[in-house]
XYZ file of C-alpha atoms in Angstrom:
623
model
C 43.102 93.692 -1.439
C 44.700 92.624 1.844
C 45.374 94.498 4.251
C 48.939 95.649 5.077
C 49.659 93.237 8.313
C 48.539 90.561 5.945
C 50.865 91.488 3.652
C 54.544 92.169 5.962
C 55.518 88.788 4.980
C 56.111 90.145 0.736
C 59.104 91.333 -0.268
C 57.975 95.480 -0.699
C 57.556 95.806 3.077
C 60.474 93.604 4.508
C 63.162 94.153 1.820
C 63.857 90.792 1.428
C 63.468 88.458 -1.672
C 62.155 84.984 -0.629
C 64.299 81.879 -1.499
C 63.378 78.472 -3.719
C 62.812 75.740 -1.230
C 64.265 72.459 -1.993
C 61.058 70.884 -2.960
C 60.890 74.206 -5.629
C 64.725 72.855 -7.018
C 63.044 68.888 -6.800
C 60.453 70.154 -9.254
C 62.746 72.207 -11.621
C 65.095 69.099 -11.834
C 62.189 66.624 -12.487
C 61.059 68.964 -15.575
C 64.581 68.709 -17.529
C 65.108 65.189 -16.869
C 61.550 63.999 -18.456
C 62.662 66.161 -21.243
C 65.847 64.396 -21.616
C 63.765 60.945 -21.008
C 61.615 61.886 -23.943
C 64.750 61.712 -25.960
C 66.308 59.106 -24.761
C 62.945 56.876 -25.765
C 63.127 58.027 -29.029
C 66.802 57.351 -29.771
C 66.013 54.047 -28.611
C 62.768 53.442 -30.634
C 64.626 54.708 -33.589
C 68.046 53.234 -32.967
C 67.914 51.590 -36.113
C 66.919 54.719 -38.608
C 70.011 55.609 -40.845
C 67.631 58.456 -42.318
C 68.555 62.075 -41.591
C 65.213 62.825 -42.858
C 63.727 60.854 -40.055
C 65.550 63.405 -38.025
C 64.797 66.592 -39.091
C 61.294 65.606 -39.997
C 60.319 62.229 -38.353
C 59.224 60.963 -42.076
C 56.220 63.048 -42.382
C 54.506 61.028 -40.266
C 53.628 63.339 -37.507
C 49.854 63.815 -36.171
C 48.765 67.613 -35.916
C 48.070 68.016 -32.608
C 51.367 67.342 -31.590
C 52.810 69.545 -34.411
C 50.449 72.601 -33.319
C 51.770 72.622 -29.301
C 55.008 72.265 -30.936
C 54.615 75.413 -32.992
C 53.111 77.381 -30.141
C 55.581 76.488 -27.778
C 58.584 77.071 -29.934
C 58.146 80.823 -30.001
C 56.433 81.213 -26.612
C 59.732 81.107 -24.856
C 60.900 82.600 -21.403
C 61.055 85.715 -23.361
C 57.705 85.740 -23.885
C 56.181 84.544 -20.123
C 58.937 87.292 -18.498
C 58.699 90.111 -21.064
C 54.464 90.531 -21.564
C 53.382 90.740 -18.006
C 56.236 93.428 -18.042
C 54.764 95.094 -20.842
C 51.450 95.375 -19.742
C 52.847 96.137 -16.115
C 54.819 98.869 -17.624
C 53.097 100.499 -20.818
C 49.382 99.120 -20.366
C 47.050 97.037 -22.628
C 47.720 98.015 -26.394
C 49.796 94.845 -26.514
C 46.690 92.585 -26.485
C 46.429 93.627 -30.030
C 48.961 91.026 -30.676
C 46.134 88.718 -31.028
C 45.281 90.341 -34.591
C 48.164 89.878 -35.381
C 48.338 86.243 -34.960
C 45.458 85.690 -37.029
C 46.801 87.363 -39.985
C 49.731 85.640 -39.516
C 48.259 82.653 -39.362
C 46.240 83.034 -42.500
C 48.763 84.338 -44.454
C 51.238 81.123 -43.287
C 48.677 78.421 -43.559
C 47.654 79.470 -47.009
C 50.170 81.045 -48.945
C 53.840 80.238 -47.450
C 52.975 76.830 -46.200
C 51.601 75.469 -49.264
C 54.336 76.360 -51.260
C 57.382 74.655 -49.157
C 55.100 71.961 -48.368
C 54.269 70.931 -52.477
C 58.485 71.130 -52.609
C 59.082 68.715 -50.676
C 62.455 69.751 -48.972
C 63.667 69.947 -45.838
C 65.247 73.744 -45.714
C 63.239 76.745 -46.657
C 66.266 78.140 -48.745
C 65.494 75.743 -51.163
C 62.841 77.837 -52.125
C 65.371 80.830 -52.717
C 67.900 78.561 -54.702
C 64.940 77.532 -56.946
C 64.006 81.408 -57.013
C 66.738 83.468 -57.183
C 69.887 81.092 -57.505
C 72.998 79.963 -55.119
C 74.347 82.704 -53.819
C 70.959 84.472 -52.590
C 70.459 80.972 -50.853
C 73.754 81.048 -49.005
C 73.326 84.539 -47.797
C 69.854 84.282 -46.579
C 71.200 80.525 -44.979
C 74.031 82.477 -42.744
C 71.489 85.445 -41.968
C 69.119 82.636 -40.725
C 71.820 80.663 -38.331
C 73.196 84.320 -37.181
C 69.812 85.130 -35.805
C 68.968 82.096 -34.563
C 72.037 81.796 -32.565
C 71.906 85.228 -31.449
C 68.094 84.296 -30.285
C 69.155 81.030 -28.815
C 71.354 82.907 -26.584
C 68.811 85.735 -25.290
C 66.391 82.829 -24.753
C 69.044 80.936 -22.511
C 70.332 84.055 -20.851
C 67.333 86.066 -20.183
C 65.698 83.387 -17.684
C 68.811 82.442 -15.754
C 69.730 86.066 -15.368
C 65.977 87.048 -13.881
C 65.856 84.368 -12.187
C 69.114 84.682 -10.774
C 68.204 88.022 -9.359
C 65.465 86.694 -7.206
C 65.523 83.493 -6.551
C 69.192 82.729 -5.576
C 69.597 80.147 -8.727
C 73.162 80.163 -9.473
C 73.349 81.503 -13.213
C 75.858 80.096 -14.767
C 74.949 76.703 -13.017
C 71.323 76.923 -14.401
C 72.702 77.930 -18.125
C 75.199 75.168 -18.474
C 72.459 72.853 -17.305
C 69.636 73.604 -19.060
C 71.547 73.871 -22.348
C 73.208 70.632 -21.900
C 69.692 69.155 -21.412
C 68.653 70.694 -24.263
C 71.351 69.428 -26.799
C 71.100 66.133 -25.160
C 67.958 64.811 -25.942
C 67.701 67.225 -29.194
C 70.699 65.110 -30.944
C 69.342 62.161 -29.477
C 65.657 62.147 -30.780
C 65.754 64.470 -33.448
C 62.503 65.977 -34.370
C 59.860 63.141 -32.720
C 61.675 64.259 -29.198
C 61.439 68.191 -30.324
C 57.783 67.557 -31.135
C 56.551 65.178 -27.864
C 58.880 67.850 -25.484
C 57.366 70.705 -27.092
C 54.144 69.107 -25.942
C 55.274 68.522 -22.552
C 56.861 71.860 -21.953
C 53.602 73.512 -23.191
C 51.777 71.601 -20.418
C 54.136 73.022 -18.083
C 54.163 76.424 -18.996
C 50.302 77.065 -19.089
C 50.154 74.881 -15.784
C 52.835 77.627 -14.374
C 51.269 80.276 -15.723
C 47.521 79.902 -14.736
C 48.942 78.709 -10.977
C 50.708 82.054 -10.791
C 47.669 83.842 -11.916
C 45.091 82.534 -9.457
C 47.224 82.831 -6.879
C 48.429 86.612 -7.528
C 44.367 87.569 -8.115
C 43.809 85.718 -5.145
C 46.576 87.972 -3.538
C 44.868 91.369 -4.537
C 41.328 90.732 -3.780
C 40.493 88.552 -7.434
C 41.117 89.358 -11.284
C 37.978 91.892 -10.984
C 39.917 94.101 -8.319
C 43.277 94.122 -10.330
C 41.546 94.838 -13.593
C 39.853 97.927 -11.442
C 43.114 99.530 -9.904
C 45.168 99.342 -13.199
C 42.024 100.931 -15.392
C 42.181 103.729 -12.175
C 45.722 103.756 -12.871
C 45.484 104.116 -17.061
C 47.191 101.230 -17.775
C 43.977 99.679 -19.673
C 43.703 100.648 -22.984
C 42.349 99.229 -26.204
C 41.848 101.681 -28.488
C 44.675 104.092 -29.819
C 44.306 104.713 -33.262
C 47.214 106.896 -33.801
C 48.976 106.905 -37.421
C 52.170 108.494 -35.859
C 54.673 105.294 -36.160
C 56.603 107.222 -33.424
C 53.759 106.029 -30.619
C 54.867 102.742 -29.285
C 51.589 100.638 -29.564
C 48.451 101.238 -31.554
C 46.000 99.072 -33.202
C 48.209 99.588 -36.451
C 51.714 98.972 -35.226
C 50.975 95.798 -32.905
C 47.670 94.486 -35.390
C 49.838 94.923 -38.543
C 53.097 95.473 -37.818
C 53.045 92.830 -35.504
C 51.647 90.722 -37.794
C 54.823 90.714 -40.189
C 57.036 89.884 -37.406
C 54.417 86.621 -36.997
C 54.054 85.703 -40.379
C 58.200 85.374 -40.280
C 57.661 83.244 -37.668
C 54.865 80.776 -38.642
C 55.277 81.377 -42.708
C 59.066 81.217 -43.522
C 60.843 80.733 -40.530
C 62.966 77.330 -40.875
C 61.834 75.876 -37.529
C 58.325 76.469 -38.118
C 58.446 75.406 -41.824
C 60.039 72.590 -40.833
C 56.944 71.435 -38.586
C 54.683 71.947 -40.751
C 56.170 69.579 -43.438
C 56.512 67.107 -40.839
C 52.595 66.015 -41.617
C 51.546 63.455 -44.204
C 49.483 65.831 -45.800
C 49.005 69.793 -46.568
C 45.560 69.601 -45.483
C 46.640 68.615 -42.305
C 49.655 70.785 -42.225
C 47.277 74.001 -42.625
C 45.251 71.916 -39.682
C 47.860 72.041 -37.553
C 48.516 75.997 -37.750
C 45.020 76.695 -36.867
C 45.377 74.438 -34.066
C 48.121 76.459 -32.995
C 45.947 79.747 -33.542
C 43.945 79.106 -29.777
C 46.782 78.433 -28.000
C 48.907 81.496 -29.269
C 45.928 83.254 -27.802
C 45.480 81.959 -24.807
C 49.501 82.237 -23.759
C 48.986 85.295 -24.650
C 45.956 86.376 -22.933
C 47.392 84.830 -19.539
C 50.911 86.321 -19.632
C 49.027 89.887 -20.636
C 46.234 89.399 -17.259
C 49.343 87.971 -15.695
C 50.821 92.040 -16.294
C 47.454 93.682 -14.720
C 47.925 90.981 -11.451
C 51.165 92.086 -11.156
C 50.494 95.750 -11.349
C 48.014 95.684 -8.968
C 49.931 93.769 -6.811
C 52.854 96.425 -6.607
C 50.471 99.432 -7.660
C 52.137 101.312 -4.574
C 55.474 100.202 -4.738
C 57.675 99.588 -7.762
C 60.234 96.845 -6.787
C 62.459 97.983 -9.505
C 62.688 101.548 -8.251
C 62.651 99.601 -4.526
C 65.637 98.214 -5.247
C 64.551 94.789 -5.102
C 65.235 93.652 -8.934
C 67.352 96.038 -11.382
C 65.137 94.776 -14.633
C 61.274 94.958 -15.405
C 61.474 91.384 -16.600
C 62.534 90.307 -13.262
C 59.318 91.300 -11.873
C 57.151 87.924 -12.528
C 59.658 85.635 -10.469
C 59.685 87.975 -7.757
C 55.933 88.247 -7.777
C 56.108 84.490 -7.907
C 57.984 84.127 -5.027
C 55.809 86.451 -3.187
C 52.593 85.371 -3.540
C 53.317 81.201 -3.849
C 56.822 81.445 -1.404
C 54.686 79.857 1.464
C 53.850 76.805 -0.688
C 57.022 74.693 -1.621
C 56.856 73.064 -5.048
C 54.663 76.138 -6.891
C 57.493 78.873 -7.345
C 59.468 75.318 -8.654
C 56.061 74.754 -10.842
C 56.602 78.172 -12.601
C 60.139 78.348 -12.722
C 59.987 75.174 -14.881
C 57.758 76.854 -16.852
C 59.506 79.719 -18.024
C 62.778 77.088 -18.471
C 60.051 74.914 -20.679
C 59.491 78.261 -22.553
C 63.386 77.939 -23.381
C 63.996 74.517 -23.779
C 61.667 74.279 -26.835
C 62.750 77.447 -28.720
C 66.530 76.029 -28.149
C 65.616 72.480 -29.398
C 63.990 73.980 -32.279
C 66.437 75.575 -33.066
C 69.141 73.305 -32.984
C 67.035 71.121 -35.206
C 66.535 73.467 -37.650
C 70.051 74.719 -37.245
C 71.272 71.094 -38.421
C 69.003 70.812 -41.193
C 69.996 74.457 -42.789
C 73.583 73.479 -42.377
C 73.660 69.916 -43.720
C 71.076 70.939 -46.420
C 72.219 74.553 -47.641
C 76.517 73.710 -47.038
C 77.423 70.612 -46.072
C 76.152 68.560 -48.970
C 75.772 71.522 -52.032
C 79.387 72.797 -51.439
C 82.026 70.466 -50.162
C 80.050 67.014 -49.427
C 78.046 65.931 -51.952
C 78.313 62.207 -51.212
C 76.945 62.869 -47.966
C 73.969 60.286 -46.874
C 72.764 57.597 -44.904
C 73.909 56.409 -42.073
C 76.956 59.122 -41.942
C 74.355 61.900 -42.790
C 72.754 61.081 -39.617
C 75.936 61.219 -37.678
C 76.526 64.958 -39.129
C 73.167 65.950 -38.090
C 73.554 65.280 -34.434
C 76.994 66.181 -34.344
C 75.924 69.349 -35.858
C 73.338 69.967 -32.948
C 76.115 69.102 -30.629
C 78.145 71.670 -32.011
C 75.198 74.465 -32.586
C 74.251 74.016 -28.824
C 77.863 74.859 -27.435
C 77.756 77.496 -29.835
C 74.617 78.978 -28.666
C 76.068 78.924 -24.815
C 78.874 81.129 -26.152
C 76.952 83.591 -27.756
C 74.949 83.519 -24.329
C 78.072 84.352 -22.588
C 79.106 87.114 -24.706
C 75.161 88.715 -24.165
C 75.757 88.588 -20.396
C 78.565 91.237 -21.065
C 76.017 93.518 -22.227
C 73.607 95.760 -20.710
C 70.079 97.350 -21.015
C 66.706 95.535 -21.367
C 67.625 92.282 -22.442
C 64.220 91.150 -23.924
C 63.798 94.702 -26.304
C 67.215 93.751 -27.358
C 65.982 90.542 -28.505
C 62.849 91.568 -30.455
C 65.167 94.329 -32.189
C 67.903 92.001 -33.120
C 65.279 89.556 -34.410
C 63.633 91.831 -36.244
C 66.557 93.068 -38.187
C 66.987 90.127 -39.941
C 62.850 88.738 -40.190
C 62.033 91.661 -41.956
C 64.807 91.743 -45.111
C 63.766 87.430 -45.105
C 60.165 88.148 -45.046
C 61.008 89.958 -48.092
C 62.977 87.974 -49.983
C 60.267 85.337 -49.686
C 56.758 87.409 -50.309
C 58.714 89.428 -52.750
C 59.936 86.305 -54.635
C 56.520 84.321 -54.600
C 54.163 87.291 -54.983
C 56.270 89.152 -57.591
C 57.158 86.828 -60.388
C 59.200 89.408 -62.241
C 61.739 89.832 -59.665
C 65.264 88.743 -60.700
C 68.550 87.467 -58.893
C 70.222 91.062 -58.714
C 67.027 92.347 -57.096
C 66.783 90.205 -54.663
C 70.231 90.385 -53.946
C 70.201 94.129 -53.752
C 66.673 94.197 -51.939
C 68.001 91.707 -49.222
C 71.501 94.272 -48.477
C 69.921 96.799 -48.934
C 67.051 96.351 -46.492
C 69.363 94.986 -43.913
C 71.727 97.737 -43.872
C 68.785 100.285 -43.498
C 66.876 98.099 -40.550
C 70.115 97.068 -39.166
C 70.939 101.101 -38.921
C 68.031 101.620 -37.515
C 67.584 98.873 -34.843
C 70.972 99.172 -33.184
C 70.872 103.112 -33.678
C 67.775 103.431 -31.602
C 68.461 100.999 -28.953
C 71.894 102.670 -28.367
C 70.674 105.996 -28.565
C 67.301 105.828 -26.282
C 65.606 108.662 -27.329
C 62.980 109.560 -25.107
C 59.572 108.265 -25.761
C 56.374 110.167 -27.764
C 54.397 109.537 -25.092
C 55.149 110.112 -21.158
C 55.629 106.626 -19.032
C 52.825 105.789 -17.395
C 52.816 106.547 -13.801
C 54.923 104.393 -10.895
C 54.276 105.015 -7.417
C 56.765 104.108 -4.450
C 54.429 105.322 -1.515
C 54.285 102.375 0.311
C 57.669 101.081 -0.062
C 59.762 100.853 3.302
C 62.915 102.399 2.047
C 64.950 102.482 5.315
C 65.120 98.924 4.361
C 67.504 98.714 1.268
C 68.147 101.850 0.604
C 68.668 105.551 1.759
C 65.933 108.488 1.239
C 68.518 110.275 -1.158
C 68.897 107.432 -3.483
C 64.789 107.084 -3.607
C 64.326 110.213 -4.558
C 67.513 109.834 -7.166
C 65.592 106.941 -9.199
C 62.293 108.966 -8.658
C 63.567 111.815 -10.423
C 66.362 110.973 -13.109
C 63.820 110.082 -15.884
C 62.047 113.710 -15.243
C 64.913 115.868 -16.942
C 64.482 117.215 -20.113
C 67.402 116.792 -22.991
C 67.456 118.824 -26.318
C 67.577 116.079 -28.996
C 68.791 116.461 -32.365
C 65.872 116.052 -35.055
C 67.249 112.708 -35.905
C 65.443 110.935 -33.005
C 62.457 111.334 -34.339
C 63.582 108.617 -36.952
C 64.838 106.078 -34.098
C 61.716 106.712 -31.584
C 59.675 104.683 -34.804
C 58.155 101.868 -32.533
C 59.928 98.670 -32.744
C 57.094 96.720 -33.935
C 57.666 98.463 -37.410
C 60.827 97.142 -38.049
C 60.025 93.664 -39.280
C 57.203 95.560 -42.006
C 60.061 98.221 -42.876
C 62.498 95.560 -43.683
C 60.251 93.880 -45.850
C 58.640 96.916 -48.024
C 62.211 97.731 -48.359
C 63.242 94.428 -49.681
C 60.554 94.257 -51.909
C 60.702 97.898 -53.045
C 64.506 97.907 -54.041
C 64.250 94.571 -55.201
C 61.502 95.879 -57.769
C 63.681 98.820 -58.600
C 66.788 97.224 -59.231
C 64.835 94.355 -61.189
C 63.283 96.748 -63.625
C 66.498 98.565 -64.167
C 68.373 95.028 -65.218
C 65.411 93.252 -66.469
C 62.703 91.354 -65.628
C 62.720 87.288 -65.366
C 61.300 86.172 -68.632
C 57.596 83.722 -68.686
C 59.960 80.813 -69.596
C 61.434 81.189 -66.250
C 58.154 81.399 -64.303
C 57.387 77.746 -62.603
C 53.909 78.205 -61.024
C 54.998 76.184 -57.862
C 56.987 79.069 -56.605
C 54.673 81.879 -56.673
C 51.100 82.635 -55.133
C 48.939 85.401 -57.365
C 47.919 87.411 -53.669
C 46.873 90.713 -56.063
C 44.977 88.127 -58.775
C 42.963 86.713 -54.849
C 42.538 90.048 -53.373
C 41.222 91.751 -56.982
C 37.671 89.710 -57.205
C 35.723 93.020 -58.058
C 37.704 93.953 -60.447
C 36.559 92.707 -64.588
C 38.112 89.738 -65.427
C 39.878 91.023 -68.369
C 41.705 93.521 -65.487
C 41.842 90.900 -62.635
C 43.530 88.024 -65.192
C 46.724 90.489 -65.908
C 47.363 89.961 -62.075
C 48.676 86.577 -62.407
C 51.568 87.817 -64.448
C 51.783 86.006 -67.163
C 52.060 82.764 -64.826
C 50.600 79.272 -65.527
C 49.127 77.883 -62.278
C 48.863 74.147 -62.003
C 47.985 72.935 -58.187
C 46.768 69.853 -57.082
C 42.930 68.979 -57.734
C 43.335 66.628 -54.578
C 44.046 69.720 -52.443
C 40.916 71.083 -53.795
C 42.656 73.826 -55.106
C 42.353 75.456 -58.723
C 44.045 74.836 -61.785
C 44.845 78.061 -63.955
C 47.128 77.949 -67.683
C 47.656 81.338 -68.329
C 49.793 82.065 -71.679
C 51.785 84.890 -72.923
C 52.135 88.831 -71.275
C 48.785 89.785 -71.768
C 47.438 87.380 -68.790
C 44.863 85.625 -71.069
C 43.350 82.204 -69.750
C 43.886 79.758 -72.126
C 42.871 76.834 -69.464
C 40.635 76.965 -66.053
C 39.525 73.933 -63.606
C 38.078 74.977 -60.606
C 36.487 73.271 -57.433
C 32.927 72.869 -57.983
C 31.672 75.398 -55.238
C 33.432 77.896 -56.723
C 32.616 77.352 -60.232
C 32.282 80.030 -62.161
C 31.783 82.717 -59.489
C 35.837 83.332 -58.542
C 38.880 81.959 -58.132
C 40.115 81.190 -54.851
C 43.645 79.903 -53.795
C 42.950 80.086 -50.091
């Protein structure tokens, strides 16, 4: 590492945050306005579409790659590039599991939830549910979806301007209004062909930000090798806690599989994601284009998480948030930004664009998907039936238009709040993926379910996830496991603040409260909540189902459900592994080269079977 005369110009030893040069604000600027270029092209290349369905899905005429830096860059927002360095600066390595996560989320979306909207051939998601469980189901998991989305929207807007507010000088409200009038811009100009080719754009940007930021920083502490050395010294590497106790933050169970639920709502049934995969001519090369997206997921992922261990090293003797210097942990990667690139105009501009990129594509997803729930799911089924063409069109963008000042609001009322911004997020988000999640896998994998289970599954599971979200973020029970440790040794504290008030922050966190027995409950690690929303869903769904009875075999169309027990059963007899398909007929498409089941009556006997010819007689595979 260098030594400290090498290092009085950063921010720990002089007190003082460096500022964006001009060429830094030349860069940001040039970022939003080829975004907003992008859409302008389109609008003009398609100025004479009257289709709405050109605009939410650009005629399913889309090529994969596109579609698969679309769908990792929609979810990769600022949230993610600020938050995960934090994570890994703060509570180690157990987050890389993430990337199991991912893949079962990926195989679970490319080849049971994808298949099935896909082979409908609709633009909303909620279709599904209307086909499944009826009208009103549809309409309450519609609003659910546009309350979370707009709630997200607004963290994803709010979170960036407010970090980077802190520490670079960037005026917040300034940077909000323009990025999200950017945003809606070129969103209702283009529709979904400008969502797609900015996605792509913005992706560029944000790994070009990231990997910049992460040379330089290794660079900074002697290279990658040295970092990785003085966190493992300093126990924040660690890949292998096995614990059962849902209580313990991160473990190979709660980020591998519970993280994996929260993923599979995002790629399987999520409306913005859904809505990018149909965008392909084909299914074959919708599935392509999620396995496309698999690499990428993992290498965002991978360089935000090394991007943690950089920036640990970096301030391994001095915490800038106990410092003084920033007030939140996801502050820390701009300041480390502006430490270690400060001397080079146009880099801190580089990754500042970046982490805006990371927001401008979840927002424009949004919006796009916003528009096509509320056209699709209100707008035409309930008061506008007549709805179409030309006029249709005209809703759409309006309805962006009026989503994206929406969104703004909802970012304004966020800023009145306090705490860790990006944990608020993820809890929010979860609160409503997991009770969705459920609805869905419960309706497709459980054929018996009825409307008054599902509607009781989907209340149900919200109240109980929604209880205990918000109950544990207001409460803050103190961790299962100690924090790791922070060290302030080298800090110059005559600087910013007094010797008293260092040794206030040092020893706050140190006292120890008598809880009541009930925090035990809330300290369950957030990356549960999406997989306790959904086994709730399904469970009370099930129970309330066989208490008002089952949906009869007449009921049962084969498009709408995938037999996962029937798949995951191949060593059991057949006569025991046919009664998994419940009674349901399967006809798929032999051009997908998938099979083609008839099964009749309760008993599950096969009446009918075509399969592919490598599978022949062996098994039965739907994946």
């Amino acid at each position: 590492m260098y030594s400290v005369d090498k290092m009085e110009d950063y921010s720990i030893y002089n007190g003082h945050k460096k500022l964006f040069h001009i060429v830094d604000y030349i860069i940001f600027a040039l970022v939003l306005l080829v975004s907003l270029v992008i859409g302008i092209y389109h609008a003009y290349k398609d100025r004479h579409n009257t289709n709405a369905e050109e605009f939410h899905q650009s005629g399913r005429k889309m090529h994969p790659v596109p579609v698969s830096l679309s769908l990792c860059a929609t979810f990769m927002s600022a949230l993610t590039l600020l938050g995960n360095p934090a994570e890994i600066y703060t509570h180690g390595t157990m987050f890389y599991w993430i990337v199991l996560a991912m893949l079962l989320s990926t195989i679970c979306s490319a080849h049971v939830f994808v298949p099935i909207f896909y082979k409908l051939k609709t633009i909303s998601c909620f279709t599904y549910i209307q086909l499944r469980f009826g009208k009103v189901v549809r309409v309450i998991a519609s609003v659910l979806y546009i309350s979370q989305m707009l709630l997200y929207m607004g963290f994803v807007l709010y979170a960036p301007s407010l970090a980077l507010e802190a520490v670079t000088g960037m005026t917040l409200w300034g940077t909000m209004i323009s990025v999200g009038a950017v945003c809606v811009l070129y969103t209702s100009l283009g529709g979904m062909k400008t969502v797609l080719w900015t996605d792509s754009f913005q992706l560029v940007i944000m790994f070009a930000g990231t990997i910049c930021v992460l040379i330089f920083g290794s660079i900074a502490v002697g290279g990658f090798s040295s970092a990785w050395n003085i966190a493992n010294e300093r126990d924040r590497i660690e890949f292998w806690n096995v614990s059962v106790d849902p209580r313990t933050r991160h473990t190979v169970w709660s980020v591998g599989i519970g993280g994996a639920m929260f993923w599979t709502y995002l790629y399987g049934v999520n409306q913005a994601q859904v809505q990018r995969a149909c965008s392909l001519p084909t299914l074959k090369k919708a599935k392509l284009a999620l396995w496309l997206n698999f690499p990428l997921l993992i290498c965002i992922i991978t360089l935000t998480c090394m991007l943690g261990i950089v920036s640990y090293a970096f301030y391994k003797d001095c915490d800038p948030k106990t410092f003084g210097l920033i007030t939140k942990g996801d502050q820390l990667l701009p300041l480390l930004v502006l430490d270690v690139l400060g001397n080079y105009p146009g880099l801190p501009g580089l990754f500042i664009a970046s982490i805006f990129s990371g927001s401008l594509s979840s927002i424009s997803s949004g919006l796009n998907a916003m528009s096509a729930i509320i056209i699709k799911d209100f707008l035409k089924p309930l008061c506008w039936k007549t709805l179409q063409g030309r006029t249709e069109l005209i809703v759409a963008k309006t309805v962006v238009v009026l989503c994206g000042i929406l969104q703004f609001f909802v970012a304004l009322a966020i800023a009145q709040a306090s705490g860790l911004i990006i944990q608020l997020s993820y809890t929010l988000f979860s609160i409503v993926s997991g009770p969705l999640l459920g609805l869905f896998l419960g309706g497709m994998i459980f054929p018996c379910i009825n409307k008054i289970g599902a509607t009781c599954g989907l209340v149900m599971s919200l109240l109980f996830i929604g209880w205990l979200g918000i109950s544990a973020t207001i409460v803050s029970p103190t961790p299962m496991r100690p924090a790791l440790p922070i060290l302030t040794i080298d800090c110059n504290w005559n600087i910013t603040t007094t010797e008293n008030q260092a040794e206030v922050n040092l020893t706050s966190t140190n006292q120890n409260v008598s809880e009541p027995p009930i925090f035990d409950f809330y300290r369950i690690s957030y990356q549960w909540y999406t997989m306790f929303g959904m086994l709730t869903n399904i469970c009370v769904s099930l129970l309330v189902t066989v208490l008002t009875g089952v949906t009869e075999n007449s009921e049962r169309d084969s498009k709408l459900f995938y037999p996962l027990f029937y798949n995951l059963a191949p060593f059991l007899p057949k006569k025991y592994r046919n009664r998994l398909m419940f009674g349901v007929q399967y006809q798929t498409n032999s051009k997908d080269e998938e099979c083609e089941l008839r099964v009749s009556g309760n008993n599950g006997e096969i009446t009918t079977v075509s399969l592919p010819k490598r599978e022949k007689d062996r098994r039965t595979s739907f994946l």
